[in-house]
CSV table of C-alpha atoms and ligand atoms in Angstrom, one decimal:
chain,number,residue,atom,x,y,z
D,296,UNK,CA,250.3,110.0,80.8
D,297,UNK,CA,253.1,112.1,82.2
D,298,UNK,CA,255.2,114.1,79.6
D,299,UNK,CA,258.5,112.6,78.6
D,300,UNK,CA,261.5,112.8,76.3
D,301,UNK,CA,262.9,109.4,75.3
D,302,UNK,CA,266.3,108.5,74.0
D,303,UNK,CA,268.7,105.7,75.0
D,304,UNK,CA,272.4,105.9,75.5
D,305,UNK,CA,273.2,102.2,76.0
D,306,UNK,CA,273.9,100.0,73.0
D,307,UNK,CA,273.1,96.3,73.6
D,308,UNK,CA,275.1,93.4,72.2
D,309,UNK,CA,273.0,90.3,72.8
D,310,UNK,CA,273.8,86.7,72.4
D,311,UNK,CA,276.5,84.0,72.4
D,312,UNK,CA,279.9,85.5,71.9
D,313,UNK,CA,278.6,89.1,72.2
D,314,UNK,CA,281.6,90.2,74.2
D,315,UNK,CA,283.9,89.6,71.3
D,316,UNK,CA,281.9,91.8,68.9
D,317,UNK,CA,281.3,94.5,71.5
D,318,UNK,CA,284.9,94.9,72.7
D,319,UNK,CA,286.3,94.8,69.2
D,320,UNK,CA,284.0,97.6,68.0
D,321,UNK,CA,283.6,99.7,71.2
D,322,UNK,CA,287.1,99.8,72.6
D,323,UNK,CA,288.9,100.9,69.5
D,324,UNK,CA,289.6,104.4,70.8
D,325,UNK,CA,290.6,103.4,74.3
D,326,UNK,CA,294.0,102.2,75.6
D,327,UNK,CA,293.9,102.1,79.4
D,328,UNK,CA,291.1,99.9,80.5
D,329,UNK,CA,290.1,99.3,84.1
D,330,UNK,CA,288.7,95.8,84.2
D,331,UNK,CA,286.4,95.5,87.3
D,332,UNK,CA,285.0,92.3,88.7
D,333,UNK,CA,283.6,90.8,91.9
D,334,UNK,CA,284.8,88.1,94.3
D,335,UNK,CA,286.4,85.8,91.7
D,336,UNK,CA,283.6,83.8,90.0
D,337,UNK,CA,284.9,85.2,86.6
D,338,UNK,CA,288.2,83.4,87.2
D,339,UNK,CA,286.5,80.1,87.9
D,340,UNK,CA,284.0,80.1,84.9
D,341,UNK,CA,286.5,81.3,82.3
D,342,UNK,CA,285.0,84.7,81.6
D,343,UNK,CA,288.1,86.5,83.0
D,344,UNK,CA,290.4,84.6,80.6
D,345,UNK,CA,288.1,85.3,77.7
D,346,UNK,CA,287.9,89.0,78.4
D,347,UNK,CA,291.7,89.3,79.0
D,348,UNK,CA,292.3,87.7,75.6
D,349,UNK,CA,290.0,90.3,74.0
D,350,UNK,CA,291.9,93.0,75.9
D,351,UNK,CA,295.4,91.7,74.9
D,352,UNK,CA,296.4,94.9,73.1
D,353,UNK,CA,295.3,97.2,75.9
D,354,UNK,CA,296.9,98.3,79.2
D,355,UNK,CA,294.7,96.6,81.8
D,356,UNK,CA,294.3,97.9,85.3
D,357,UNK,CA,292.4,95.4,87.5
D,358,UNK,CA,289.8,96.5,90.1
D,359,UNK,CA,288.7,93.3,91.9
D,360,UNK,CA,286.8,92.2,95.0
D,361,UNK,CA,283.6,94.1,94.4
D,362,UNK,CA,281.3,92.6,96.9
D,363,UNK,CA,277.5,92.0,96.7
D,364,UNK,CA,275.8,95.1,98.0
D,365,UNK,CA,278.8,97.2,97.1
D,366,UNK,CA,280.0,99.7,99.7
D,367,UNK,CA,280.8,103.4,99.3
D,368,UNK,CA,284.4,102.6,100.5
D,369,UNK,CA,284.8,100.2,97.6
D,370,UNK,CA,283.6,103.0,95.2
D,371,UNK,CA,286.2,105.3,96.6
D,372,UNK,CA,288.9,102.6,96.2
D,373,UNK,CA,287.9,102.2,92.6
D,374,UNK,CA,287.8,105.9,91.9
D,375,UNK,CA,291.3,106.3,93.4
D,376,UNK,CA,292.6,103.5,91.2
D,377,UNK,CA,291.1,105.0,88.1
D,378,UNK,CA,292.6,108.4,88.9
D,379,UNK,CA,296.0,107.1,89.7
D,380,UNK,CA,296.2,105.2,86.5
D,381,UNK,CA,294.4,107.7,84.3
D,382,UNK,CA,292.2,105.0,83.0
D,383,UNK,CA,290.2,106.0,79.9
D,384,UNK,CA,287.6,103.3,80.0
D,385,UNK,CA,286.0,101.1,82.7
D,386,UNK,CA,284.8,97.6,81.8
D,387,UNK,CA,282.5,96.2,84.5
D,388,UNK,CA,282.2,92.4,84.3
D,389,UNK,CA,279.7,91.0,86.8
D,390,UNK,CA,276.2,91.2,88.2
D,391,UNK,CA,274.4,94.2,89.4
D,392,UNK,CA,276.9,94.8,92.3
D,393,UNK,CA,279.9,95.1,90.0
D,394,UNK,CA,278.1,97.2,87.4
D,395,UNK,CA,276.6,99.5,90.1
D,396,UNK,CA,280.0,100.0,91.8
D,397,UNK,CA,281.6,100.9,88.5
D,398,UNK,CA,278.9,103.4,87.5
D,399,UNK,CA,279.7,105.5,90.6
D,400,UNK,CA,283.5,104.9,90.3
D,401,UNK,CA,283.2,106.3,86.7
D,402,UNK,CA,281.6,109.5,88.0
D,403,UNK,CA,283.5,109.9,91.2
D,404,UNK,CA,286.9,109.5,89.4
D,405,UNK,CA,286.3,112.8,87.4
D,406,UNK,CA,285.3,115.1,90.3
D,407,UNK,CA,286.9,116.2,93.5
D,408,UNK,CA,283.4,116.6,95.1
D,409,UNK,CA,282.2,113.7,97.2
D,410,UNK,CA,279.4,112.1,95.1
D,411,UNK,CA,277.3,111.2,98.2
D,412,UNK,CA,277.4,114.7,99.5
D,413,UNK,CA,276.9,116.1,96.0
D,414,UNK,CA,273.7,114.1,95.5
D,415,UNK,CA,272.1,113.7,98.9
D,416,UNK,CA,273.1,117.1,100.4
D,417,UNK,CA,273.6,119.5,97.4
D,418,UNK,CA,271.0,117.7,95.2
D,419,UNK,CA,273.4,117.9,92.2
D,420,UNK,CA,273.9,115.0,89.8
D,421,UNK,CA,276.9,114.1,87.8
D,422,UNK,CA,276.9,114.9,84.1
D,423,UNK,CA,280.4,113.6,83.4
D,424,UNK,CA,282.1,110.3,83.8
D,425,UNK,CA,284.8,108.0,82.5
D,426,UNK,CA,283.1,106.0,79.7
D,427,UNK,CA,282.2,102.5,80.6
D,428,UNK,CA,280.8,99.2,79.4
D,429,UNK,CA,279.0,96.5,81.2
D,430,UNK,CA,279.4,92.7,80.6
D,431,UNK,CA,276.6,91.1,82.5
D,432,UNK,CA,277.5,87.8,84.1
D,433,UNK,CA,274.5,87.5,86.5
D,434,UNK,CA,271.2,88.9,85.2
D,435,UNK,CA,268.2,90.4,87.0
D,436,UNK,CA,268.9,93.9,88.2
D,437,UNK,CA,268.9,95.5,84.8
D,438,UNK,CA,271.7,97.8,86.1
D,439,UNK,CA,273.4,97.7,82.7
D,440,UNK,CA,270.5,99.6,81.3
D,441,UNK,CA,270.2,102.6,83.7
D,442,UNK,CA,272.2,105.2,85.4
D,443,UNK,CA,271.1,104.3,88.9
D,444,UNK,CA,273.6,102.5,91.2
D,445,UNK,CA,272.6,101.0,94.6
D,446,UNK,CA,275.4,101.6,97.0
D,447,UNK,CA,275.7,100.9,100.8
D,448,UNK,CA,277.1,103.8,102.8
D,449,UNK,CA,278.3,101.7,105.8
D,450,UNK,CA,279.1,104.8,107.9
D,451,UNK,CA,275.6,106.3,107.4
D,452,UNK,CA,273.8,102.9,107.4
D,453,UNK,CA,272.0,103.8,104.2
D,454,UNK,CA,271.7,101.8,101.0
D,455,UNK,CA,270.5,104.1,98.3
D,456,UNK,CA,270.3,104.7,94.6
D,457,UNK,CA,273.1,107.0,93.5
D,458,UNK,CA,272.8,108.5,90.0
D,459,UNK,CA,275.9,108.1,88.0
D,460,UNK,CA,277.1,106.8,84.7
D,461,UNK,CA,275.2,105.1,81.9
D,462,UNK,CA,277.1,102.3,80.2
D,463,UNK,CA,277.9,103.1,76.6
D,464,UNK,CA,277.3,99.5,75.8
D,465,UNK,CA,276.0,96.3,77.5
D,466,UNK,CA,277.0,92.8,76.7
D,467,UNK,CA,274.2,90.3,77.4
D,468,UNK,CA,275.4,86.8,76.8
D,469,UNK,CA,273.0,84.3,78.3
D,470,UNK,CA,275.7,81.6,78.3
D,471,UNK,CA,277.7,83.7,80.8
D,472,UNK,CA,274.9,83.0,83.3
D,473,UNK,CA,275.2,79.2,83.3
D,474,UNK,CA,277.6,79.2,86.2
D,475,UNK,CA,275.6,81.4,88.5
D,476,UNK,CA,274.4,79.5,91.6
D,477,UNK,CA,270.8,78.5,90.8
D,478,UNK,CA,269.5,80.2,94.0
D,479,UNK,CA,271.0,83.4,92.8
D,480,UNK,CA,269.6,82.9,89.3
D,481,UNK,CA,266.1,82.7,90.8
D,482,UNK,CA,266.7,85.6,93.1
D,483,UNK,CA,267.7,87.7,90.0
D,484,UNK,CA,264.7,86.7,88.0
D,485,UNK,CA,262.4,87.7,90.9
D,486,UNK,CA,264.2,91.1,91.0
D,487,UNK,CA,263.1,91.5,87.4
D,488,UNK,CA,259.5,90.7,88.2
D,489,UNK,CA,259.7,93.1,91.1
D,490,UNK,CA,261.0,95.9,88.9
D,491,UNK,CA,258.0,95.3,86.6
D,492,UNK,CA,255.5,95.3,89.5
D,493,UNK,CA,257.1,98.4,91.1
D,494,UNK,CA,256.6,100.2,87.8
D,495,UNK,CA,253.1,98.7,87.1
D,496,UNK,CA,251.7,99.8,90.4
D,497,UNK,CA,253.0,103.3,90.1
D,498,UNK,CA,250.9,106.2,88.9
D,499,UNK,CA,248.9,106.8,86.8
D,500,UNK,CA,247.2,103.5,87.2
D,501,UNK,CA,245.0,103.4,84.2
D,502,UNK,CA,246.5,100.9,81.8
D,503,UNK,CA,248.1,102.3,78.7
D,504,UNK,CA,250.9,101.1,76.4
D,505,UNK,CA,253.7,101.1,79.0
D,506,UNK,CA,251.6,98.9,81.3
D,507,UNK,CA,250.4,96.6,78.6
D,508,UNK,CA,254.0,95.9,77.5
D,509,UNK,CA,254.8,95.5,81.2
D,510,UNK,CA,252.1,92.8,81.6
D,511,UNK,CA,253.7,90.9,78.7
D,512,UNK,CA,257.1,91.1,80.3
D,513,UNK,CA,255.7,89.9,83.7
D,514,UNK,CA,254.0,87.0,82.0
D,515,UNK,CA,257.2,86.2,80.2
D,516,UNK,CA,259.2,86.3,83.3
D,517,UNK,CA,256.8,83.9,85.1
D,518,UNK,CA,256.7,81.5,82.2
D,519,UNK,CA,260.4,81.4,81.8
D,520,UNK,CA,261.3,81.0,85.5
D,521,UNK,CA,259.0,77.9,85.3
D,522,UNK,CA,260.8,76.6,82.2
D,523,UNK,CA,264.2,77.2,83.8
D,524,UNK,CA,263.2,75.3,87.0
D,525,UNK,CA,262.3,72.3,84.8
D,526,UNK,CA,265.6,72.6,83.0
D,527,UNK,CA,268.3,74.9,84.4
D,528,UNK,CA,270.3,74.6,81.2
D,529,UNK,CA,267.5,75.9,79.1
D,530,UNK,CA,269.3,78.7,77.2
D,531,UNK,CA,266.2,80.0,75.5
D,532,UNK,CA,264.6,80.6,78.9
D,533,UNK,CA,267.8,82.2,80.2
D,534,UNK,CA,267.9,84.4,77.1
D,535,UNK,CA,264.3,85.5,77.5
D,536,UNK,CA,264.9,86.3,81.2
D,537,UNK,CA,268.1,88.2,80.4
D,538,UNK,CA,266.2,90.4,78.0
D,539,UNK,CA,263.2,90.7,80.4
D,540,UNK,CA,265.7,92.1,83.0
D,541,UNK,CA,266.9,94.7,80.5
D,542,UNK,CA,263.4,95.5,79.4
D,543,UNK,CA,262.3,96.2,83.0
D,544,UNK,CA,265.1,98.8,83.4
D,545,UNK,CA,265.6,100.3,79.9
D,546,UNK,CA,263.0,103.0,80.5
D,547,UNK,CA,260.3,101.7,78.2
D,548,UNK,CA,258.0,100.4,80.9
D,549,UNK,CA,258.4,103.6,82.9
D,550,UNK,CA,257.5,106.0,80.1
D,551,UNK,CA,254.7,108.3,81.3
D,552,UNK,CA,254.7,106.9,84.8
D,553,UNK,CA,255.8,107.8,88.3
D,554,UNK,CA,257.1,104.4,89.6
D,555,UNK,CA,256.3,102.9,93.0
D,556,UNK,CA,259.5,101.2,94.2
D,557,UNK,CA,258.3,101.2,97.9
D,558,UNK,CA,259.2,97.5,98.2
D,559,UNK,CA,262.7,98.3,97.0
D,560,UNK,CA,263.1,101.2,99.5
D,561,UNK,CA,262.2,98.8,102.3
D,562,UNK,CA,264.5,96.1,101.0
D,563,UNK,CA,267.4,98.4,100.5
D,564,UNK,CA,267.3,99.7,104.0
D,565,UNK,CA,267.0,96.2,105.3
D,566,UNK,CA,270.1,95.5,103.2
D,567,UNK,CA,271.9,98.4,104.8
D,568,UNK,CA,271.4,96.7,108.2
D,569,UNK,CA,271.6,93.0,107.4
D,570,UNK,CA,273.5,92.8,104.0
D,571,UNK,CA,270.7,90.5,102.8
D,572,UNK,CA,270.2,89.1,99.3
D,573,UNK,CA,268.3,91.7,97.2
D,574,UNK,CA,265.9,89.4,95.3
D,575,UNK,CA,265.2,87.2,98.4
D,576,UNK,CA,264.3,90.3,100.4
D,577,UNK,CA,262.0,91.5,97.7
D,578,UNK,CA,260.2,88.1,97.6
D,579,UNK,CA,259.4,88.3,101.3
D,580,UNK,CA,258.4,92.0,101.3
D,581,UNK,CA,256.2,92.3,98.1
D,582,UNK,CA,253.1,90.2,99.2
D,583,UNK,CA,253.1,91.6,102.7
D,584,UNK,CA,253.4,95.2,101.4
D,585,UNK,CA,250.7,94.6,98.8
D,586,UNK,CA,248.3,93.2,101.4
D,587,UNK,CA,248.7,96.6,103.2
D,588,UNK,CA,248.1,98.8,100.2
D,589,UNK,CA,245.9,97.0,97.6
D,590,UNK,CA,242.7,98.6,98.6
D,591,UNK,CA,244.1,102.0,97.6
D,592,UNK,CA,244.5,100.8,94.0
D,593,UNK,CA,242.0,98.0,93.8
D,594,UNK,CA,241.3,98.3,90.1
D,595,UNK,CA,245.0,97.8,89.2
D,596,UNK,CA,245.4,94.9,91.5
D,597,UNK,CA,242.3,93.3,89.9
D,598,UNK,CA,243.8,93.8,86.5
D,599,UNK,CA,247.1,92.3,87.8
D,600,UNK,CA,245.1,89.2,89.0
D,601,UNK,CA,243.3,88.8,85.7
D,602,UNK,CA,246.0,89.7,83.1
D,603,UNK,CA,249.1,88.5,84.8
D,604,UNK,CA,247.8,85.5,86.9
D,605,UNK,CA,244.9,84.5,84.7
D,606,UNK,CA,242.4,84.6,87.5
D,607,UNK,CA,238.9,85.1,86.4
D,608,UNK,CA,236.7,84.0,89.3
D,609,UNK,CA,236.0,86.3,92.1
D,610,UNK,CA,232.8,87.6,93.7
D,611,UNK,CA,234.1,91.1,94.2
D,612,UNK,CA,237.0,93.4,93.3
D,613,UNK,CA,238.5,92.8,96.7
D,614,UNK,CA,238.4,89.1,96.3
D,615,UNK,CA,240.0,89.2,92.9
D,616,UNK,CA,242.7,91.6,94.1
D,617,UNK,CA,243.5,89.4,97.1
D,618,UNK,CA,243.6,86.3,94.8
D,619,UNK,CA,246.2,88.1,92.6
D,620,UNK,CA,248.4,88.8,95.7
D,621,UNK,CA,247.9,85.1,96.8
D,622,UNK,CA,248.9,83.9,93.4
D,623,UNK,CA,252.1,85.9,93.7
D,624,UNK,CA,252.8,84.4,97.2
D,625,UNK,CA,252.2,80.9,95.8
D,626,UNK,CA,254.5,81.6,92.9
D,627,UNK,CA,257.3,82.7,95.3
D,628,UNK,CA,256.9,79.4,97.2
D,629,UNK,CA,256.8,77.4,94.0
D,630,UNK,CA,260.1,78.8,92.8
D,631,UNK,CA,261.8,78.2,96.1
D,632,UNK,CA,262.2,81.8,97.3
D,633,UNK,CA,261.7,82.6,101.0
D,634,UNK,CA,258.4,83.8,102.3
D,635,UNK,CA,259.7,85.2,105.6
D,636,UNK,CA,262.9,86.9,106.8
D,637,UNK,CA,263.8,83.9,109.1
D,638,UNK,CA,264.2,81.7,106.0
D,639,UNK,CA,266.7,84.3,104.7
D,640,UNK,CA,268.8,83.9,107.8
D,641,UNK,CA,267.7,87.2,109.4
D,642,UNK,CA,267.6,86.3,113.1
D,643,UNK,CA,267.6,89.7,114.8
D,644,UNK,CA,264.5,92.0,114.7
D,645,UNK,CA,266.2,94.8,116.6
D,646,UNK,CA,267.1,96.7,113.5
D,647,UNK,CA,263.5,96.9,112.2
D,648,UNK,CA,262.8,100.2,114.0
D,649,UNK,CA,265.8,101.8,112.5
D,650,UNK,CA,265.1,100.3,109.1
D,651,UNK,CA,261.6,101.7,109.1
D,652,UNK,CA,262.7,105.1,110.3
D,653,UNK,CA,265.4,105.5,107.7
D,654,UNK,CA,263.2,104.1,104.8
D,655,UNK,CA,262.2,106.5,102.0
D,656,UNK,CA,258.5,106.9,101.4
D,657,UNK,CA,258.0,106.9,97.6
D,658,UNK,CA,255.8,109.3,95.6
D,659,UNK,CA,254.4,106.7,93.3
D,660,UNK,CA,253.1,104.1,95.9
D,661,UNK,CA,249.3,104.0,96.0
D,662,UNK,CA,249.4,104.5,99.7
D,663,UNK,CA,251.6,106.9,101.5
D,664,UNK,CA,252.9,104.6,104.3
D,665,UNK,CA,253.9,105.9,107.7
D,666,UNK,CA,257.2,104.8,109.3
D,667,UNK,CA,255.0,102.8,111.8
D,668,UNK,CA,253.3,100.9,109.0
D,669,UNK,CA,256.7,100.1,107.5
D,670,UNK,CA,257.7,98.8,110.9
D,671,UNK,CA,254.5,96.6,111.0
D,672,UNK,CA,255.3,95.3,107.5
D,673,UNK,CA,258.8,94.4,108.6
D,674,UNK,CA,257.5,92.6,111.7
D,675,UNK,CA,254.9,90.7,109.5
D,676,UNK,CA,257.7,89.7,107.1
D,677,UNK,CA,259.6,88.2,110.0
N,844,NZQ,O1,281.4,88.4,93.2
N,844,NZQ,P1,281.4,87.2,92.3
N,844,NZQ,O2,282.5,86.2,92.7
N,844,NZQ,O3,281.5,87.5,90.8
N,844,NZQ,O4,280.1,86.3,92.6
N,844,NZQ,C1,278.8,86.9,92.3
N,844,NZQ,C2,278.0,87.1,93.6
N,844,NZQ,O5,278.4,86.3,94.6
N,844,NZQ,C3,278.0,85.8,91.6
N,844,NZQ,N1,278.1,85.7,90.2
N,844,NZQ,C4,277.9,86.7,89.3
N,844,NZQ,N2,278.1,86.2,88.0
N,844,NZQ,C5,278.4,84.9,88.1
N,844,NZQ,C6,278.4,84.6,89.5
N,844,NZQ,N3,278.7,83.4,90.0
N,844,NZQ,C7,279.0,82.4,89.0
N,844,NZQ,N4,278.9,82.7,87.7
N,844,NZQ,C8,278.7,83.9,87.2
N,844,NZQ,N5,278.6,84.1,85.9
N,844,NZQ,O6,276.6,86.1,91.9
N,844,NZQ,C9,276.6,86.7,93.2
N,844,NZQ,C10,275.6,87.9,93.2
N,844,NZQ,O7,276.1,88.9,92.4
N,844,NZQ,P2,275.5,90.4,92.5
N,844,NZQ,O8,276.1,91.2,91.5
N,844,NZQ,O9,275.7,90.8,94.0
N,844,NZQ,O10,273.9,90.1,92.3
N,844,NZQ,P3,272.9,91.0,91.6
N,844,NZQ,O11,273.1,91.0,90.1
N,844,NZQ,O12,271.6,90.5,92.1
N,844,NZQ,O13,273.1,92.5,92.1
N,844,NZQ,C11,272.6,92.9,93.4
N,844,NZQ,C12,272.9,94.3,93.6
N,844,NZQ,O14,272.3,95.2,92.6
N,844,NZQ,C13,271.5,96.2,93.3
N,844,NZQ,C14,271.0,95.4,94.5
N,844,NZQ,O15,270.5,96.3,95.5
N,844,NZQ,C15,272.3,94.8,94.9
N,844,NZQ,O16,273.2,95.7,95.6
N,844,NZQ,N6,270.4,96.6,92.4
N,844,NZQ,C16,270.8,97.5,91.4
N,844,NZQ,C17,269.8,98.0,90.5
N,844,NZQ,C18,270.2,99.0,89.5
N,844,NZQ,N7,271.4,99.5,89.4
N,844,NZQ,O17,269.3,99.3,88.7
N,844,NZQ,C19,268.4,97.7,90.6
N,844,NZQ,C20,268.1,96.6,91.6
N,844,NZQ,O18,266.8,96.9,92.1
N,844,NZQ,C21,269.0,96.4,92.7
N,844,NZQ,O19,268.7,97.2,93.8
N,845,ZN,ZN1,265.7,95.3,92.3
């Protein structure tokens, strides 16, 4: 096990009506609140009205129109607004995109340095930010639980993880997710499963406590996606999935490990070129990537087949490992996610070379892929 120090800065308010409790307790000392949201779903489903009512004694500055796959320009717009209005707290109300954007806005607003330059050129990371909270309206990314924010720099054609603010608190109310389009719900749940797998297949690969908890989370995600497909209103299943999403990103599963996240790196760069849906991209990439790398970590893939997919029959390690990957593919089909890029609406393969060449190679992946192998994987995904 790798050495670690563990403590957690984000307080979680979970359950129906959690926003009321959280805002009441957590915003006592703040007056100027920047309320950030996306393209308007919060206005249709009533969440905006509910939050505005809770903020009725505050000065509210609105920062709206945060798009899926948020851009660096949008971050700069938010940071400018926060500075101009001297906001003292940022409340992000949305899915991963809104929360990610706000995490970087919070840090960018308190420094004159350009955060992108600071992190990717000078290798310095922010230590100060405007305090913020996250009200999750679409679950799956776990963004509310970590300090990473995935931002698309349109000029540089890079979608990358920027390290920025931790939310002081997160509101997880499963009822808020009822209005999310079902396709997006499933995409979000697969993102959670992906985060688990990306951690599980990192190094070291012997199973210990973090991986055993991870196996339980993966089985729980799989079970509850199936429950939710039977009954999309199943609030118990939504609750379990919402907490699974947070569990995958609250650090516990990662303790003592170097994570893999190679599938994410490929998907993020594909996103930089195509603006594709994150969970859908991962669903296509995972099985193809795994078929390229499993022989380098056969023991772990066998365990994945046995413990996560309950596969017991196989004449050899290789057969069992392959059966586990096939079970993942079948599950992706069963839950209605795409199994190739064409089903996602990606029609042009011209960007694949640039996607492969600009993709990061991760330290935790069991096989150090070359850019040509990533290109091959992208072509196979098509
Ligand atoms: O923009 P609005 O109108 O709010 O609509 C959103 C958006 O269209 C809608 N939505 C959200 N809550 C809703 C709702 N519609 C109806 N009712 C509600 N209650 O859902 C759509 C998708 O939202 P978005 O936030 O884009 O999706 P998601 O939560 O999947 O976030 C995706 C982003 O997170 C990044 C991804 O790369 C992508 O940019 N990730 C962030 C991570 C992190 N910070 O740890 C980890 C992930 O691996 C991921 O990379
Ligand atoms: Zn993800």
